[in-house]
Short mmCIF file of C-alpha atoms in Angstrom, two decimals:
data_model
loop_
_atom_site.label_atom_id
_atom_site.label_comp_id
_atom_site.label_asym_id
_atom_site.label_seq_id
_atom_site.Cartn_x
_atom_site.Cartn_y
_atom_site.Cartn_z
CA MET A 27 -84.43 1.46 82.00
CA VAL A 28 -86.24 4.71 80.69
CA VAL A 29 -87.11 4.10 76.49
CA THR A 30 -88.47 7.03 74.25
CA LEU A 31 -91.31 5.33 72.05
CA LEU A 32 -92.53 6.56 69.34
CA VAL A 33 -94.52 10.61 68.72
CA PHE A 34 -97.62 9.61 67.46
CA ALA A 35 -101.21 11.09 67.19
CA LEU A 36 -104.43 9.46 66.85
CA ALA A 37 -107.56 10.80 65.91
CA VAL A 38 -110.81 9.16 65.62
CA GLY A 39 -114.42 11.33 64.32
CA SER A 40 -117.71 9.92 65.04
CA VAL A 41 -117.40 7.30 67.32
CA VAL A 42 -118.92 5.95 70.76
CA GLY A 43 -118.62 4.58 74.15
CA LEU A 44 -115.02 5.70 75.25
CA ARG A 45 -116.65 7.88 77.88
CA PHE A 46 -114.80 4.87 80.09
CA LEU A 47 -111.13 5.86 79.66
CA HIS A 48 -110.80 8.51 81.73
CA SER A 49 -108.59 9.45 84.73
CA ASN A 50 -108.77 5.09 85.20
CA ALA A 51 -106.52 3.13 84.57
CA LEU A 52 -106.73 0.27 82.18
CA ALA A 53 -103.77 -3.41 83.59
CA LEU A 54 -102.87 -5.85 80.96
CA GLU A 55 -101.39 -8.40 83.40
CA PRO A 56 -102.70 -11.59 83.57
CA GLU A 57 -101.81 -12.32 87.07
CA GLN A 58 -103.83 -9.85 88.03
CA PRO A 59 -107.41 -9.73 86.29
CA GLN A 60 -109.46 -7.46 88.33
CA GLN A 61 -107.29 -3.56 88.82
CA ASP A 62 -110.05 -0.53 88.88
CA GLY A 63 -113.21 -1.57 88.16
CA ARG A 64 -112.02 -3.57 84.83
CA MET A 65 -111.54 -7.02 83.99
CA VAL A 66 -109.08 -8.33 82.02
CA GLU A 67 -108.69 -11.67 80.85
CA GLN A 68 -105.56 -13.39 78.67
CA LEU A 69 -107.46 -15.07 76.27
CA ASP A 70 -103.84 -16.65 74.42
CA GLY A 71 -100.13 -15.34 74.61
CA THR A 72 -100.77 -12.44 71.86
CA LEU A 73 -105.06 -11.90 72.83
CA TYR A 74 -107.43 -10.13 75.77
CA ARG A 75 -110.43 -8.90 76.19
CA TYR A 76 -111.42 -5.81 78.42
CA ILE A 77 -115.12 -5.12 79.72
CA ASP A 78 -116.03 -2.26 81.35
CA GLU A 79 -117.82 -3.05 84.63
CA GLN A 80 -119.49 0.32 84.30
CA SER A 81 -120.75 0.97 80.70
CA GLY A 82 -121.08 -2.68 79.34
CA TYR A 83 -119.00 -2.42 76.06
CA LEU A 84 -116.81 -5.70 75.75
CA ILE A 85 -112.93 -4.79 74.13
CA ASN A 86 -110.49 -7.36 72.66
CA LEU A 87 -106.68 -5.70 72.97
CA SER A 88 -104.20 -8.34 69.90
CA TYR A 89 -101.09 -8.01 70.98
CA PRO A 90 -98.85 -8.75 67.84
CA VAL A 91 -95.68 -11.22 67.78
CA LEU A 92 -92.94 -10.11 68.71
CA GLY A 93 -90.45 -9.37 65.68
CA VAL A 94 -88.88 -6.32 66.65
CA GLU A 95 -85.53 -6.14 68.34
CA GLU A 96 -85.79 -2.23 69.41
CA VAL A 97 -88.39 -2.58 72.52
CA ASP A 98 -89.63 0.76 72.63
CA SER A 99 -90.28 0.07 68.02
CA VAL A 100 -92.46 -2.97 70.63
CA ILE A 101 -93.74 -0.91 72.54
CA SER A 102 -95.25 1.90 69.78
CA ARG A 103 -97.12 -0.58 67.75
CA ARG A 104 -98.66 -2.67 70.43
CA VAL A 105 -99.82 0.52 72.21
CA PHE A 106 -101.79 2.05 68.89
CA ASP A 107 -102.86 -1.65 67.94
CA THR A 108 -105.13 -1.55 71.44
CA ILE A 109 -106.73 1.76 70.72
CA ASN A 110 -107.06 0.59 67.50
CA SER A 111 -108.40 -1.94 68.44
CA PHE A 112 -111.07 0.30 71.61
CA VAL A 113 -111.84 2.89 68.12
CA SER A 114 -112.92 0.20 65.55
CA TYR A 115 -115.16 -2.29 68.35
CA ALA A 116 -116.52 1.17 69.73
CA ALA A 117 -117.86 2.43 66.00
CA GLU A 118 -118.38 -0.28 65.00
CA ASN A 119 -121.76 -0.78 67.90
CA PRO A 120 -122.62 2.83 68.49
CA PRO A 121 -124.93 4.58 71.29
CA LYS A 122 -128.24 4.36 71.37
CA GLY A 123 -130.96 7.84 71.26
CA ASP A 124 -129.16 11.27 72.39
CA GLN A 125 -125.84 8.74 73.98
CA THR A 126 -122.18 11.75 73.53
CA ARG A 127 -120.14 10.59 70.68
CA PRO A 128 -116.45 11.22 71.72
CA VAL A 129 -113.59 12.44 69.94
CA LEU A 130 -109.70 10.39 71.67
CA THR A 131 -106.71 12.30 70.44
CA LEU A 132 -104.19 10.36 71.22
CA SER A 133 -101.74 13.78 73.46
CA HIS A 134 -97.74 13.85 72.12
CA SER A 135 -95.99 11.54 74.98
CA MET A 136 -95.17 8.41 75.96
CA HIS A 137 -92.88 7.03 77.99
CA GLU A 138 -92.26 3.47 78.81
CA ASP A 139 -91.21 2.92 82.48
CA ASP A 140 -90.42 -1.22 83.45
CA TYR A 141 -93.63 -2.28 81.67
CA VAL A 142 -95.72 0.07 82.51
CA VAL A 143 -96.53 2.19 79.24
CA TYR A 144 -98.49 5.65 79.95
CA PHE A 145 -99.88 8.08 77.55
CA ASP A 146 -102.99 11.23 78.08
CA PHE A 147 -105.44 11.67 76.07
CA THR A 148 -108.09 13.60 75.68
CA THR A 149 -111.27 13.46 75.13
CA GLN A 150 -113.75 16.22 72.75
CA LEU A 151 -117.63 15.87 74.23
CA THR A 152 -119.65 17.09 70.88
CA ARG A 153 -123.63 17.83 72.14
CA THR A 154 -126.24 19.49 70.93
CA GLY A 155 -124.94 22.98 70.82
CA SER A 156 -122.12 22.60 72.79
CA THR A 157 -118.03 21.27 73.50
CA ASP A 158 -116.80 19.65 76.28
CA ILE A 159 -113.23 18.87 76.39
CA GLU A 160 -111.88 16.66 79.54
CA GLU A 161 -108.96 15.42 80.15
CA GLY A 162 -107.46 12.19 81.35
CA HIS A 163 -105.30 8.93 81.44
CA PHE A 164 -104.89 6.21 80.00
CA THR A 165 -101.96 3.34 81.95
CA LEU A 166 -100.85 0.22 80.00
CA VAL A 167 -98.85 -3.15 81.58
CA PHE A 168 -97.24 -4.75 79.89
CA PRO A 169 -96.67 -8.45 81.36
CA PRO A 170 -93.00 -8.75 81.02
CA SER A 171 -92.94 -11.98 78.65
CA LEU A 172 -94.78 -9.77 76.17
CA VAL A 173 -91.89 -7.03 76.25
CA HIS A 174 -88.29 -9.03 77.14
CA PRO A 175 -90.08 -12.59 76.11
CA GLU A 176 -87.77 -15.14 77.64
CA PRO A 177 -84.92 -16.38 74.82
CA GLU A 178 -85.87 -19.04 72.75
CA PRO A 179 -83.37 -22.08 74.67
CA GLU A 180 -80.51 -23.45 72.39
CA PRO A 181 -81.46 -26.80 70.88
CA GLU A 182 -79.68 -29.71 71.86
CA PRO A 183 -77.03 -30.50 69.39
CA GLU A 184 -77.91 -33.87 67.73
CA PRO A 185 -75.77 -36.87 69.32
CA GLN A 186 -72.68 -37.28 67.32
CA PRO A 187 -72.26 -40.84 65.72
CA GLU A 188 -69.43 -42.22 67.52
CA LYS A 189 -66.29 -42.92 64.84
CA THR A 190 -65.07 -46.12 65.42
CA TRP A 191 -62.69 -45.92 62.02
CA PRO A 192 -60.14 -46.15 62.40
CA ASP A 193 -59.51 -47.69 65.56
CA PRO A 194 -56.57 -46.81 67.24
CA SER A 195 -56.16 -50.21 69.24
CA LYS A 196 -55.36 -51.63 66.29
CA PRO A 197 -52.39 -51.59 63.89
CA MET A 198 -52.73 -49.11 60.42
CA VAL A 199 -50.82 -49.01 57.22
CA ALA A 200 -51.04 -45.59 54.65
CA LEU A 201 -51.02 -47.02 51.07
CA THR A 202 -49.57 -43.94 48.97
CA PHE A 203 -49.95 -43.27 45.06
CA ASP A 204 -48.30 -40.34 43.28
CA ASP A 205 -48.65 -38.40 40.09
CA GLY A 206 -51.65 -40.03 39.25
CA PRO A 207 -55.12 -39.26 38.92
CA ASN A 208 -55.08 -42.11 35.94
CA ALA A 209 -58.75 -42.68 34.48
CA THR A 210 -58.25 -46.46 34.72
CA TYR A 211 -55.28 -48.10 37.55
CA THR A 212 -56.85 -45.25 39.92
CA ALA A 213 -60.39 -46.20 39.70
CA ALA A 214 -58.35 -50.15 39.41
CA ILE A 215 -57.28 -49.32 43.12
CA LEU A 216 -60.27 -47.75 44.42
CA ASP A 217 -62.02 -50.88 43.75
CA ALA A 218 -59.59 -53.10 45.77
CA LEU A 219 -59.96 -50.37 48.05
CA LYS A 220 -63.72 -50.37 48.15
CA GLU A 221 -64.00 -53.83 48.42
CA TYR A 222 -61.82 -54.88 51.36
CA GLY A 223 -62.87 -51.79 52.92
CA GLY A 224 -60.13 -49.73 52.74
CA HIS A 225 -59.13 -46.38 52.21
CA ALA A 226 -55.80 -44.37 50.73
CA THR A 227 -54.48 -41.51 49.54
CA PHE A 228 -53.41 -40.38 45.96
CA PHE A 229 -50.60 -37.48 45.73
CA VAL A 230 -51.95 -35.57 41.97
CA VAL A 231 -50.11 -34.09 39.75
CA GLY A 232 -51.68 -30.36 38.28
CA THR A 233 -51.00 -32.20 34.36
CA ARG A 234 -53.70 -34.63 35.38
CA LEU A 235 -56.18 -33.08 36.07
CA GLY A 236 -58.06 -31.64 33.03
CA GLY A 237 -59.70 -34.70 31.27
CA GLU A 238 -63.58 -35.50 32.09
CA LYS A 239 -62.46 -39.00 32.51
CA ASN A 240 -60.08 -37.97 35.63
CA GLN A 241 -61.30 -36.21 36.84
CA ALA A 242 -64.48 -37.86 37.67
CA VAL A 243 -61.61 -40.07 39.08
CA LEU A 244 -61.19 -37.38 42.50
CA ARG A 245 -64.30 -37.03 42.78
CA ARG A 246 -64.40 -40.58 42.99
CA ILE A 247 -61.60 -40.48 45.58
CA VAL A 248 -63.35 -38.13 47.95
CA ASP A 249 -66.69 -39.89 47.89
CA GLU A 250 -65.69 -42.85 48.24
CA GLY A 251 -63.14 -41.24 52.00
CA SER A 252 -60.19 -41.77 50.14
CA GLU A 253 -57.66 -39.01 50.28
CA ILE A 254 -55.83 -36.64 47.36
CA GLY A 255 -52.86 -34.75 48.66
CA ASN A 256 -50.40 -32.38 46.14
CA HIS A 257 -47.20 -33.47 44.30
CA THR A 258 -47.30 -30.50 42.61
CA GLN A 259 -48.89 -28.67 39.12
CA SER A 260 -46.03 -30.12 37.35
CA HIS A 261 -43.28 -32.62 39.53
CA LYS A 262 -41.23 -30.30 39.51
CA ASN A 263 -38.44 -30.14 42.14
CA LEU A 264 -39.44 -27.33 45.00
CA ALA A 265 -35.46 -27.92 46.51
CA LYS A 266 -34.02 -26.49 43.31
CA SER A 267 -37.43 -24.38 42.61
CA SER A 268 -37.52 -20.19 43.62
CA VAL A 269 -40.62 -19.47 46.87
CA ASP A 270 -42.81 -17.66 43.40
CA THR A 271 -42.54 -20.75 41.79
CA ILE A 272 -42.84 -22.91 45.05
CA ARG A 273 -46.54 -21.17 45.82
CA ASP A 274 -47.55 -21.01 41.77
CA GLN A 275 -47.11 -25.09 42.09
CA ILE A 276 -49.18 -25.52 45.37
CA GLN A 277 -51.39 -23.58 45.25
CA TYR A 278 -51.96 -24.41 41.41
CA VAL A 279 -52.98 -28.16 42.60
CA ASN A 280 -54.60 -26.71 45.37
CA ASP A 281 -56.80 -24.69 43.57
CA ARG A 282 -57.53 -27.26 40.68
CA VAL A 283 -58.15 -29.99 43.18
CA THR A 284 -61.55 -27.74 45.47
CA GLU A 285 -62.39 -26.62 42.17
CA ILE A 286 -63.08 -30.79 40.98
CA THR A 287 -63.75 -31.44 44.48
CA GLY A 288 -64.72 -29.54 46.88
CA VAL A 289 -61.58 -30.02 49.54
CA THR A 290 -58.87 -28.48 49.93
CA PRO A 291 -55.47 -31.08 49.30
CA THR A 292 -54.34 -30.56 53.34
CA TRP A 293 -51.12 -32.80 52.76
CA LEU A 294 -47.46 -31.66 50.23
CA ARG A 295 -45.74 -34.32 49.04
CA PRO A 296 -42.57 -32.58 47.42
CA PRO A 297 -41.10 -34.45 43.85
CA TYR A 298 -38.29 -36.40 44.90
CA GLY A 299 -38.22 -36.00 48.29
CA ALA A 300 -36.21 -33.48 48.06
CA LYS A 301 -37.04 -29.98 50.16
CA ASN A 302 -34.39 -27.63 52.23
CA SER A 303 -35.25 -25.52 54.57
CA GLN A 304 -37.16 -22.75 52.29
CA LEU A 305 -39.69 -25.00 51.61
CA SER A 306 -40.42 -25.94 54.85
CA GLN A 307 -40.93 -22.02 55.45
CA VAL A 308 -43.37 -21.00 51.83
CA ALA A 309 -45.57 -24.35 51.79
CA GLY A 310 -47.76 -23.77 54.14
CA MET A 311 -49.24 -27.82 55.14
CA PRO A 312 -46.77 -30.63 56.25
CA PHE A 313 -44.72 -33.07 54.51
CA ALA A 314 -45.91 -36.36 53.78
CA MET A 315 -42.54 -38.50 52.89
CA TRP A 316 -42.72 -42.26 53.86
CA SER A 317 -41.23 -44.73 55.70
CA ILE A 318 -41.72 -47.57 52.37
CA ASP A 319 -40.37 -47.12 48.59
CA THR A 320 -41.64 -49.61 46.64
CA LEU A 321 -39.02 -48.79 43.88
CA ASP A 322 -42.63 -50.05 41.94
CA TRP A 323 -41.09 -47.05 39.57
CA LYS A 324 -38.30 -48.11 39.04
CA THR A 325 -38.22 -51.73 38.77
CA LYS A 326 -42.13 -52.63 37.52
CA ASP A 327 -41.65 -55.68 38.90
CA ALA A 328 -45.46 -56.95 40.62
CA ASP A 329 -44.17 -59.44 43.17
CA LYS A 330 -40.77 -56.86 43.76
CA THR A 331 -43.80 -54.03 44.38
CA TYR A 332 -45.33 -56.69 46.46
CA SER A 333 -42.70 -58.36 49.09
CA THR A 334 -41.07 -55.18 49.88
CA THR A 335 -43.93 -53.76 51.63
CA MET A 336 -45.00 -57.31 53.38
CA ASN A 337 -41.13 -57.40 54.12
CA SER A 338 -41.12 -54.14 56.06
CA VAL A 339 -44.58 -53.28 56.12
CA LYS A 340 -45.69 -52.21 60.20
CA ASP A 341 -48.14 -50.34 62.55
CA GLY A 342 -48.11 -46.97 60.99
CA SER A 343 -45.93 -47.58 58.20
CA ILE A 344 -46.99 -45.27 54.96
CA VAL A 345 -45.80 -46.77 50.93
CA LEU A 346 -44.61 -45.37 48.43
CA MET A 347 -46.14 -46.46 44.91
CA HIS A 348 -47.44 -44.79 42.03
CA ASP A 349 -50.77 -45.79 40.31
CA ILE A 350 -49.86 -44.50 36.77
CA HIS A 351 -47.42 -47.64 36.00
CA LYS A 352 -49.40 -50.47 34.67
CA THR A 353 -47.16 -53.36 36.94
CA THR A 354 -48.12 -51.74 40.06
CA ILE A 355 -51.96 -51.83 40.44
CA PRO A 356 -51.45 -56.30 40.41
CA ALA A 357 -49.58 -55.37 43.79
CA ALA A 358 -51.38 -53.08 45.20
CA VAL A 359 -54.42 -55.02 44.78
CA LYS A 360 -52.74 -57.88 46.75
CA LEU A 361 -51.20 -55.69 48.60
CA ILE A 362 -55.08 -54.22 49.51
CA ARG A 363 -56.46 -58.19 50.51
CA ASP A 364 -53.12 -59.58 51.86
CA LEU A 365 -52.89 -56.50 54.53
CA ASN A 366 -56.23 -56.27 55.70
CA ALA A 367 -56.28 -60.41 55.86
CA LYS A 368 -53.47 -59.72 58.52
CA GLY A 369 -55.77 -56.97 60.05
CA TYR A 370 -53.92 -53.94 59.27
CA GLN A 371 -56.37 -50.59 58.61
CA LEU A 372 -55.74 -49.58 55.10
CA VAL A 373 -56.37 -45.52 56.64
CA THR A 374 -55.51 -41.68 54.76
CA VAL A 375 -52.12 -40.74 56.08
CA SER A 376 -54.67 -38.20 57.92
CA GLU A 377 -56.27 -41.03 59.23
CA LEU A 378 -53.13 -42.42 60.61
CA TYR A 379 -51.82 -39.65 61.74
CA GLU A 380 -55.32 -38.92 63.13
CA ALA A 381 -55.23 -41.60 65.02
CA ARG A 382 -52.52 -41.71 66.41
CA GLY A 383 -53.69 -37.33 68.10
CA ILE A 384 -50.81 -36.15 66.00
CA ASP A 385 -52.32 -32.89 64.93
CA PRO A 386 -49.38 -32.33 61.25
CA VAL A 387 -46.88 -29.14 61.70
CA ASP A 388 -46.71 -26.59 57.75
CA GLY A 389 -43.42 -27.55 56.60
CA LYS A 390 -42.15 -30.52 58.78
CA SER A 391 -42.34 -34.56 57.20
CA TYR A 392 -43.35 -36.74 58.51
CA PHE A 393 -42.04 -40.55 57.72
CA SER A 394 -44.59 -42.90 59.40
CA ALA A 395 -46.52 -43.18 62.70
CA TYR A 396 -45.22 -46.69 64.31
CA LYS A 397 -46.31 -46.14 67.60
#
């Protein structure tokens, strides 16, 4: 590979002690500390010390840390810095008496071949009453590690804690609540879930997302591991709606929930359970249906809501309730307590299907996750 390096010229006046550069090669490979009568010692990863045997000058060659992508830029900058190091040292250590005062001028051409950079120079030796022009060449040999460093190894990914809940080998139930949130009633359900170590899914409607108290409940749902589902903006029958209305009703809730909580719902529960082929094609979300309908909205009887669930529940059930009715709350709290006591894990709809190894498909209806 041949890379054309930056073309530059460096002229330095009143500089002494550079006679030893003429027609010699300077090797900077740590593997070759002796080359052409010159000694090179690597002080660290980027600094080399050069001692010219004939003149006795000691030169420190300092290479900047690699920080640019282009190899030719790296080499050019190093050459420039290296020559500056020579010039600076020589200027600070002038010869005594009538010794020659040379001027070093780099020529117009440089190139990189493998790890070697070659360039020519001329020296103008000014003596009393006369000037001698001499030509020579100078060679830098860069250690491969400086030109093409080994890539930094990628850090080992931190081990993720093994997921232990929900346990797919143990029974689980998904309790779901529609038409909320309600700052008081939804909070009471969350209190019970927190006490007994469970989660639930809350299918919210857009008309109830405006108040600060309800928004605080939404954030609590997410923070405590439960799930928010989409129940449309205004509880419209999507099976009787136009394509534009369907999209607007769904998108409104997704956008508002995302804005409030930072999490976007992944499940749609169509109001009234009403759906058709058009909805399946345009919804863009899977449908979370149910296997146990408590009819709590109709009976408004806590005991009936409780018994309807307990008489039908089994591993993989999805239970439908509503967190906007006062009578549902004692039934839900009792169900959370007693289902937990019977060994059921109380999970979200997403957790239920993940534990069953099922990847939900948009537009498809999911009623349960029985084994």
